[in-house]
PDB file of C-alpha atoms and ligand atoms in Angstrom:
ATOM      1  CA  MET I  24      26.925   9.306  -4.267  1.00  0.00           C
ATOM      2  CA  GLY I  25      24.745  12.123  -4.065  1.00  0.00           C
ATOM      3  CA  VAL I  26      21.808  14.017  -6.188  1.00  0.00           C
ATOM      4  CA  THR I  27      22.609  16.711  -9.156  1.00  0.00           C
ATOM      5  CA  VAL I  28      19.719  19.118 -10.200  1.00  0.00           C
ATOM      6  CA  VAL I  29      20.598  20.018 -13.332  1.00  0.00           C
ATOM      7  CA  THR I  30      19.547  23.659 -12.818  1.00  0.00           C
ATOM      8  CA  HIS I  31      20.914  25.249 -16.822  1.00  0.00           C
ATOM      9  CA  PRO I  32      18.168  27.427 -17.669  1.00  0.00           C
ATOM     10  CA  LEU I  33      17.348  25.879 -21.383  1.00  0.00           C
ATOM     11  CA  VAL I  34      16.522  22.238 -19.056  1.00  0.00           C
ATOM     12  CA  GLN I  35      14.203  24.754 -16.661  1.00  0.00           C
ATOM     13  CA  HIS I  36      12.553  26.592 -19.536  1.00  0.00           C
ATOM     14  CA  LYS I  37      11.891  23.351 -22.023  1.00  0.00           C
ATOM     15  CA  LEU I  38      11.000  21.474 -18.642  1.00  0.00           C
ATOM     16  CA  THR I  39       7.714  24.363 -18.262  1.00  0.00           C
ATOM     17  CA  ILE I  40       6.733  23.805 -21.407  1.00  0.00           C
ATOM     18  CA  MET I  41       6.379  19.713 -21.205  1.00  0.00           C
ATOM     19  CA  ARG I  42       4.169  19.951 -18.254  1.00  0.00           C
ATOM     20  CA  LYS I  43       1.794  22.391 -19.649  1.00  0.00           C
ATOM     21  CA  ARG I  44      -1.690  20.470 -20.178  1.00  0.00           C
ATOM     22  CA  GLU I  45      -1.834  21.368 -23.500  1.00  0.00           C
ATOM     23  CA  THR I  46       1.433  20.817 -24.848  1.00  0.00           C
ATOM     24  CA  SER I  47       1.033  18.643 -27.835  1.00  0.00           C
ATOM     25  CA  THR I  48       2.216  14.980 -28.079  1.00  0.00           C
ATOM     26  CA  ALA I  49       4.941  16.177 -31.083  1.00  0.00           C
ATOM     27  CA  GLY I  50       5.614  19.336 -28.940  1.00  0.00           C
ATOM     28  CA  PHE I  51       6.773  17.190 -25.648  1.00  0.00           C
ATOM     29  CA  ARG I  52       8.461  14.410 -27.857  1.00  0.00           C
ATOM     30  CA  ARG I  53      10.578  16.991 -29.077  1.00  0.00           C
ATOM     31  CA  LEU I  54      11.106  19.243 -26.401  1.00  0.00           C
ATOM     32  CA  LEU I  55      11.997  15.650 -24.421  1.00  0.00           C
ATOM     33  CA  ARG I  56      14.486  15.207 -26.788  1.00  0.00           C
ATOM     34  CA  GLU I  57      16.024  18.733 -26.820  1.00  0.00           C
ATOM     35  CA  THR I  58      16.191  18.484 -22.645  1.00  0.00           C
ATOM     36  CA  SER I  59      17.941  14.922 -22.864  1.00  0.00           C
ATOM     37  CA  THR I  60      21.066  16.428 -24.434  1.00  0.00           C
ATOM     38  CA  LEU I  61      21.517  18.733 -22.245  1.00  0.00           C
ATOM     39  CA  LEU I  62      21.141  16.557 -19.713  1.00  0.00           C
ATOM     40  CA  CYS I  63      23.253  14.062 -21.115  1.00  0.00           C
ATOM     41  CA  TYR I  64      25.718  17.526 -21.129  1.00  0.00           C
ATOM     42  CA  GLU I  65      25.869  17.142 -17.712  1.00  0.00           C
ATOM     43  CA  VAL I  66      25.652  13.377 -16.783  1.00  0.00           C
ATOM     44  CA  THR I  67      29.264  13.309 -18.519  1.00  0.00           C
ATOM     45  CA  ARG I  68      30.628  16.450 -17.892  1.00  0.00           C
ATOM     46  CA  ASP I  69      33.160  13.982 -15.548  1.00  0.00           C
ATOM     47  CA  LEU I  70      34.109  11.107 -17.819  1.00  0.00           C
ATOM     48  CA  GLU I  71      37.515  10.303 -17.869  1.00  0.00           C
ATOM     49  CA  MET I  72      39.803  11.310 -20.466  1.00  0.00           C
ATOM     50  CA  THR I  73      43.727  10.459 -22.234  1.00  0.00           C
ATOM     51  CA  THR I  74      45.105  11.705 -24.972  1.00  0.00           C
ATOM     52  CA  THR I  75      45.637  10.705 -28.296  1.00  0.00           C
ATOM     53  CA  GLU I  76      49.103  11.611 -30.588  1.00  0.00           C
ATOM     54  CA  ILE I  77      46.689  13.440 -34.077  1.00  0.00           C
ATOM     55  CA  GLU I  78      48.197  15.389 -37.198  1.00  0.00           C
ATOM     56  CA  THR I  79      46.503  18.815 -38.091  1.00  0.00           C
ATOM     57  CA  PRO I  80      47.243  20.303 -41.742  1.00  0.00           C
ATOM     58  CA  ILE I  81      49.835  22.320 -39.556  1.00  0.00           C
ATOM     59  CA  MET I  82      51.454  20.277 -36.707  1.00  0.00           C
ATOM     60  CA  LYS I  83      51.218  16.766 -34.576  1.00  0.00           C
ATOM     61  CA  MET I  84      49.849  16.972 -31.585  1.00  0.00           C
ATOM     62  CA  SER I  85      48.404  15.161 -28.270  1.00  0.00           C
ATOM     63  CA  SER I  86      44.868  15.877 -28.396  1.00  0.00           C
ATOM     64  CA  PRO I  87      42.183  14.882 -25.734  1.00  0.00           C
ATOM     65  CA  VAL I  88      39.566  11.418 -26.031  1.00  0.00           C
ATOM     66  CA  LEU I  89      37.340   9.740 -23.850  1.00  0.00           C
ATOM     67  CA  GLU I  90      38.691   7.044 -22.144  1.00  0.00           C
ATOM     68  CA  GLY I  91      37.783   3.317 -21.818  1.00  0.00           C
ATOM     69  CA  LYS I  92      34.720   1.590 -23.589  1.00  0.00           C
ATOM     70  CA  LYS I  93      32.411   2.863 -25.097  1.00  0.00           C
ATOM     71  CA  LEU I  94      29.090   4.114 -22.836  1.00  0.00           C
ATOM     72  CA  VAL I  95      26.154   2.166 -23.021  1.00  0.00           C
ATOM     73  CA  PHE I  96      22.578   3.710 -22.192  1.00  0.00           C
ATOM     74  CA  ALA I  97      19.723   2.215 -20.391  1.00  0.00           C
ATOM     75  CA  SER I  98      16.167   3.035 -21.636  1.00  0.00           C
ATOM     76  CA  ILE I  99      13.387   1.736 -19.643  1.00  0.00           C
ATOM     77  CA  LEU I 100      10.342   1.447 -21.754  1.00  0.00           C
ATOM     78  CA  ARG I 101       9.116   2.634 -22.854  1.00  0.00           C
ATOM     79  CA  ALA I 102       9.402   6.546 -21.707  1.00  0.00           C
ATOM     80  CA  GLY I 103      13.054   6.372 -21.630  1.00  0.00           C
ATOM     81  CA  ASN I 104      13.524   6.056 -25.726  1.00  0.00           C
ATOM     82  CA  GLY I 105      12.112  10.188 -25.268  1.00  0.00           C
ATOM     83  CA  LEU I 106      15.641  10.695 -23.813  1.00  0.00           C
ATOM     84  CA  LEU I 107      17.354   8.198 -25.487  1.00  0.00           C
ATOM     85  CA  GLU I 108      17.514   9.159 -29.315  1.00  0.00           C
ATOM     86  CA  GLY I 109      18.327  12.902 -27.892  1.00  0.00           C
ATOM     87  CA  MET I 110      21.215  10.868 -26.258  1.00  0.00           C
ATOM     88  CA  LEU I 111      22.482   9.183 -29.082  1.00  0.00           C
ATOM     89  CA  ASP I 112      22.781  12.435 -31.009  1.00  0.00           C
ATOM     90  CA  LEU I 113      25.446  13.756 -28.051  1.00  0.00           C
ATOM     91  CA  VAL I 114      26.802  10.065 -28.329  1.00  0.00           C
ATOM     92  CA  PRO I 115      26.184   8.237 -31.643  1.00  0.00           C
ATOM     93  CA  ALA I 116      28.548   5.217 -30.542  1.00  0.00           C
ATOM     94  CA  ALA I 117      27.162   4.083 -27.488  1.00  0.00           C
ATOM     95  CA  ARG I 118      26.116   1.021 -26.937  1.00  0.00           C
ATOM     96  CA  VAL I 119      22.593   0.276 -25.923  1.00  0.00           C
ATOM     97  CA  ALA I 120      20.445  -1.513 -23.784  1.00  0.00           C
ATOM     98  CA  HIS I 121      16.762  -1.836 -23.115  1.00  0.00           C
ATOM     99  CA  ILE I 122      14.273  -2.852 -20.693  1.00  0.00           C
ATOM    100  CA  GLY I 123      11.005  -3.089 -19.964  1.00  0.00           C
ATOM    101  CA  LEU I 124       9.537  -2.373 -16.822  1.00  0.00           C
ATOM    102  CA  TYR I 125       5.390  -1.057 -16.117  1.00  0.00           C
ATOM    103  CA  ARG I 126       3.903  -0.406 -13.829  1.00  0.00           C
ATOM    104  CA  ASP I 127       1.539  -2.485 -12.172  1.00  0.00           C
ATOM    105  CA  HIS I 128      -1.527   0.809 -11.386  1.00  0.00           C
ATOM    106  CA  GLU I 129      -2.594  -1.489  -8.314  1.00  0.00           C
ATOM    107  CA  THR I 130       0.119  -2.180  -6.634  1.00  0.00           C
ATOM    108  CA  LEU I 131       2.786   0.496  -7.945  1.00  0.00           C
ATOM    109  CA  MET I 132       4.807  -2.127  -8.482  1.00  0.00           C
ATOM    110  CA  PRO I 133       7.588  -3.029 -11.916  1.00  0.00           C
ATOM    111  CA  VAL I 134       6.776  -5.457 -14.198  1.00  0.00           C
ATOM    112  CA  GLU I 135       9.270  -6.752 -16.233  1.00  0.00           C
ATOM    113  CA  TYR I 136       8.730  -7.824 -20.044  1.00  0.00           C
ATOM    114  CA  TYR I 137      11.793  -6.959 -21.778  1.00  0.00           C
ATOM    115  CA  PHE I 138      15.916  -7.622 -20.955  1.00  0.00           C
ATOM    116  CA  LYS I 139      19.073  -6.883 -23.962  1.00  0.00           C
ATOM    117  CA  ALA I 140      21.680  -5.609 -22.887  1.00  0.00           C
ATOM    118  CA  PRO I 141      25.210  -5.522 -24.094  1.00  0.00           C
ATOM    119  CA  GLU I 142      26.848  -8.739 -23.507  1.00  0.00           C
ATOM    120  CA  ASP I 143      29.997  -7.053 -21.893  1.00  0.00           C
ATOM    121  CA  ILE I 144      29.002  -4.328 -19.283  1.00  0.00           C
ATOM    122  CA  VAL I 145      30.740  -5.311 -16.533  1.00  0.00           C
ATOM    123  CA  ASN I 146      33.351  -2.528 -17.033  1.00  0.00           C
ATOM    124  CA  ARG I 147      31.004  -0.612 -18.911  1.00  0.00           C
ATOM    125  CA  LEU I 148      29.620   3.257 -17.800  1.00  0.00           C
ATOM    126  CA  ILE I 149      26.310   2.083 -18.102  1.00  0.00           C
ATOM    127  CA  ILE I 150      23.397   5.663 -18.065  1.00  0.00           C
ATOM    128  CA  VAL I 151      20.159   4.772 -17.286  1.00  0.00           C
ATOM    129  CA  VAL I 152      17.028   6.785 -18.163  1.00  0.00           C
ATOM    130  CA  ASP I 153      14.172   7.287 -17.908  1.00  0.00           C
ATOM    131  CA  PRO I 154      11.993  10.652 -17.594  1.00  0.00           C
ATOM    132  CA  MET I 155      10.207   9.872 -14.171  1.00  0.00           C
ATOM    133  CA  LEU I 156      11.575   8.999 -10.855  1.00  0.00           C
ATOM    134  CA  ALA I 157       8.564   8.759  -8.489  1.00  0.00           C
ATOM    135  CA  THR I 158       7.937   5.372  -6.158  1.00  0.00           C
ATOM    136  CA  ALA I 159      11.507   4.384  -7.836  1.00  0.00           C
ATOM    137  CA  ASN I 160      10.408   0.977  -7.676  1.00  0.00           C
ATOM    138  CA  SER I 161      10.990   1.056 -12.030  1.00  0.00           C
ATOM    139  CA  ALA I 162      14.724   2.542 -11.542  1.00  0.00           C
ATOM    140  CA  ILE I 163      15.561   0.619  -8.255  1.00  0.00           C
ATOM    141  CA  GLU I 164      14.370  -3.206 -10.196  1.00  0.00           C
ATOM    142  CA  ALA I 165      15.606  -1.676 -13.577  1.00  0.00           C
ATOM    143  CA  ILE I 166      19.278  -2.156 -12.072  1.00  0.00           C
ATOM    144  CA  ASN I 167      18.956  -4.629  -9.806  1.00  0.00           C
ATOM    145  CA  MET I 168      18.978  -6.316 -13.025  1.00  0.00           C
ATOM    146  CA  LEU I 169      21.578  -4.960 -15.003  1.00  0.00           C
ATOM    147  CA  LYS I 170      23.741  -5.501 -11.796  1.00  0.00           C
ATOM    148  CA  ARG I 171      22.702  -9.283 -11.244  1.00  0.00           C
ATOM    149  CA  ARG I 172      24.517  -9.293 -14.691  1.00  0.00           C
ATOM    150  CA  GLY I 173      27.936  -7.646 -13.532  1.00  0.00           C
ATOM    151  CA  ALA I 174      26.922  -4.562 -14.012  1.00  0.00           C
ATOM    152  CA  THR I 175      28.713  -2.161 -11.152  1.00  0.00           C
ATOM    153  CA  ASN I 176      29.837   0.848 -12.885  1.00  0.00           C
ATOM    154  CA  ILE I 177      26.045   3.200 -12.911  1.00  0.00           C
ATOM    155  CA  ARG I 178      24.544   6.664 -12.677  1.00  0.00           C
ATOM    156  CA  PHE I 179      20.440   7.333 -13.096  1.00  0.00           C
ATOM    157  CA  LEU I 180      19.325  10.286 -15.356  1.00  0.00           C
ATOM    158  CA  CYS I 181      15.688  11.353 -15.023  1.00  0.00           C
ATOM    159  CA  LEU I 182      13.818  14.583 -15.785  1.00  0.00           C
ATOM    160  CA  LEU I 183      11.461  14.913 -13.031  1.00  0.00           C
ATOM    161  CA  ALA I 184      11.370  12.980  -9.209  1.00  0.00           C
ATOM    162  CA  ALA I 185       9.600  12.999  -6.532  1.00  0.00           C
ATOM    163  CA  PRO I 186      11.370  12.465  -3.103  1.00  0.00           C
ATOM    164  CA  GLU I 187      10.037   9.899  -1.610  1.00  0.00           C
ATOM    165  CA  GLY I 188      11.633   8.225  -5.458  1.00  0.00           C
ATOM    166  CA  ILE I 189      14.873  10.010  -4.187  1.00  0.00           C
ATOM    167  CA  LYS I 190      15.220   9.007  -1.067  1.00  0.00           C
ATOM    168  CA  ARG I 191      14.372   4.631  -1.676  1.00  0.00           C
ATOM    169  CA  PHE I 192      16.148   5.471  -4.546  1.00  0.00           C
ATOM    170  CA  THR I 193      19.423   6.452  -2.820  1.00  0.00           C
ATOM    171  CA  GLU I 194      19.363   3.990  -0.153  1.00  0.00           C
ATOM    172  CA  ALA I 195      18.548   0.700  -2.305  1.00  0.00           C
ATOM    173  CA  HIS I 196      21.267   2.021  -4.907  1.00  0.00           C
ATOM    174  CA  PRO I 197      24.351   4.554  -2.403  1.00  0.00           C
ATOM    175  CA  ASP I 198      26.923   4.027  -4.800  1.00  0.00           C
ATOM    176  CA  VAL I 199      24.977   5.356  -8.549  1.00  0.00           C
ATOM    177  CA  PRO I 200      24.189   9.519  -8.202  1.00  0.00           C
ATOM    178  CA  VAL I 201      21.104  10.331  -9.924  1.00  0.00           C
ATOM    179  CA  TYR I 202      20.789  13.330 -12.175  1.00  0.00           C
ATOM    180  CA  THR I 203      17.323  14.888 -13.212  1.00  0.00           C
ATOM    181  CA  ALA I 204      16.143  18.500 -13.524  1.00  0.00           C
ATOM    182  CA  ALA I 205      13.758  19.065 -10.913  1.00  0.00           C
ATOM    183  CA  ILE I 206      13.152  17.653  -7.840  1.00  0.00           C
ATOM    184  CA  ASP I 207       8.895  18.181  -7.462  1.00  0.00           C
ATOM    185  CA  ASP I 208       7.028  18.431  -4.259  1.00  0.00           C
ATOM    186  CA  HIS I 209       5.447  14.486  -3.461  1.00  0.00           C
ATOM    187  CA  LEU I 210       3.654  11.767  -4.350  1.00  0.00           C
ATOM    188  CA  ASP I 211      -0.345  11.236  -5.191  1.00  0.00           C
ATOM    189  CA  GLU I 212      -2.801   8.478  -3.531  1.00  0.00           C
ATOM    190  CA  ASN I 213      -2.022   7.120  -7.191  1.00  0.00           C
ATOM    191  CA  GLY I 214       1.689   7.257  -7.747  1.00  0.00           C
ATOM    192  CA  TYR I 215       1.605   9.929  -9.153  1.00  0.00           C
ATOM    193  CA  ILE I 216       4.479  13.027  -9.485  1.00  0.00           C
ATOM    194  CA  VAL I 217       3.173  16.315  -7.904  1.00  0.00           C
ATOM    195  CA  PRO I 218       3.045  19.060  -9.592  1.00  0.00           C
ATOM    196  CA  GLY I 219       4.781  16.513 -12.442  1.00  0.00           C
ATOM    197  CA  LEU I 220       3.767  16.470 -15.690  1.00  0.00           C
ATOM    198  CA  GLY I 221       1.625  13.339 -15.409  1.00  0.00           C
ATOM    199  CA  ASP I 222       2.076   9.942 -17.059  1.00  0.00           C
ATOM    200  CA  ALA I 223       5.477  10.376 -19.262  1.00  0.00           C
ATOM    201  CA  GLY I 224       4.737   7.780 -22.425  1.00  0.00           C
ATOM    202  CA  ASP I 225       0.947   8.534 -22.020  1.00  0.00           C
ATOM    203  CA  ARG I 226       2.213  12.271 -22.816  1.00  0.00           C
ATOM    204  CA  MET I 227       5.276  11.254 -25.529  1.00  0.00           C
ATOM    205  CA  TYR I 228       2.832   8.956 -27.281  1.00  0.00           C
ATOM    206  CA  GLY I 229      -0.933   9.711 -27.316  1.00  0.00           C
ATOM    207  CA  THR I 230      -1.622   6.928 -25.499  1.00  0.00           C
ATOM    208  CA  LYS I 231      -4.069   8.342 -23.465  1.00  0.00           C
TER     209      LYS I 231
HETATM  210  C1  LIG D  17       6.411   5.112 -15.639  1.00  0.00           C
HETATM  211  C2  LIG D  17       7.880   5.972 -15.722  1.00  0.00           C
HETATM  212  C3  LIG D  17       8.803   4.938 -15.277  1.00  0.00           C
HETATM  213  C4  LIG D  17       7.879   5.080 -13.648  1.00  0.00           C
HETATM  214  C5  LIG D  17       7.805   5.568 -12.596  1.00  0.00           C
HETATM  215  O1  LIG D  17       6.035   4.272 -16.329  1.00  0.00           O
HETATM  216  O2  LIG D  17       8.169   6.215 -17.303  1.00  0.00           O
HETATM  217  O3  LIG D  17       9.456   4.006 -15.680  1.00  0.00           O
HETATM  218  O4  LIG D  17       6.242   4.898 -14.059  1.00  0.00           O
HETATM  219  O5  LIG D  17       7.141   5.014 -11.551  1.00  0.00           O
HETATM  220  P1  LIG D  17       8.094   4.440 -10.847  1.00  0.00           P
HETATM  221  O6  LIG D  17       9.240   5.680  -9.820  1.00  0.00           O
HETATM  222  O7  LIG D  17       6.914   4.697  -9.091  1.00  0.00           O
HETATM  223  O8  LIG D  17       8.276   3.098 -10.450  1.00  0.00           O
HETATM  224  P2  LIG D  17       5.468   3.651 -16.850  1.00  0.00           P
HETATM  225  O9  LIG D  17       5.001   2.234 -15.633  1.00  0.00           O
HETATM  226  O10 LIG D  17       4.387   4.272 -16.549  1.00  0.00           O
HETATM  227  O11 LIG D  17       5.371   3.009 -17.629  1.00  0.00           O
HETATM  228  P3  LIG D  17       5.466   3.444 -19.300  1.00  0.00           P
HETATM  229  O12 LIG D  17       6.601   4.175 -19.976  1.00  0.00           O
HETATM  230  O13 LIG D  17       5.050   2.000 -20.445  1.00  0.00           O
HETATM  231  O14 LIG D  17       4.128   4.625 -19.936  1.00  0.00           O
HETATM  232  N1  LIG D  18       5.069   7.974 -13.733  1.00  0.00           N
HETATM  233  C1  LIG D  18       4.981   8.861 -14.580  1.00  0.00           C
HETATM  234  O1  LIG D  18       5.037   8.963 -15.706  1.00  0.00           O
HETATM  235  N2  LIG D  18       4.459   9.902 -14.074  1.00  0.00           N
HETATM  236  C2  LIG D  18       4.595  10.547 -12.853  1.00  0.00           C
HETATM  237  O2  LIG D  18       3.920  11.167 -12.618  1.00  0.00           O
HETATM  238  C3  LIG D  18       4.574   9.573 -11.459  1.00  0.00           C
HETATM  239  C4  LIG D  18       4.870   7.765 -12.717  1.00  0.00           C
END
């Protein structure tokens, strides 16, 4: 299904500021929210449309609207929430799933601690969001969890990806397109993206 790198100048400019060591927690959160609206625009660019009959103050017309059931945004906790808010600004009627996973710092394997999704995810488009795709273990497992519950139409949206993560993710879920603002150079021995931006959750919430 492929990988789309969102090269929009505003996305790239904001990402550069987010990468900077000296960017504050408040600044990082604000920039991530702003960037997420731009990324949301790209990931929803080809949504199916239909038309509906409406009446303007001037005349009746047939006008375009989104087709199908409401979207689901699935946030991989906790850092996924940094993308979620801006996306909900653009698509306020979207349903939301929360997937609680954290990366064990020794094994780099995801540990599940929460899952809550709308019941009827089977026929909906689900956009899974997490700022970082590093080893891809978290994203792969989050999508396994959704697929086990019947989801078939899934996209994955992140801010930064490592080439190793892209490779593993597309091998594990070849049916899930990936959208990212950048693909960095490599992963370091601790599984951090290089040059990256550090730990996204810590930078968003000031926990380190
Ligand atoms: C970070 C990030 C991803 C994951 C990416 O979360 O938000 O979920 O790591 O790494 P991976 O591709 O190697 O799995 P973390 O586990 O630090 O949890 P947090 O969001 O609660 O900080
Ligand atoms: N998770 C992060 O938050 N940052 C990385 O660089 C890798 C995983």
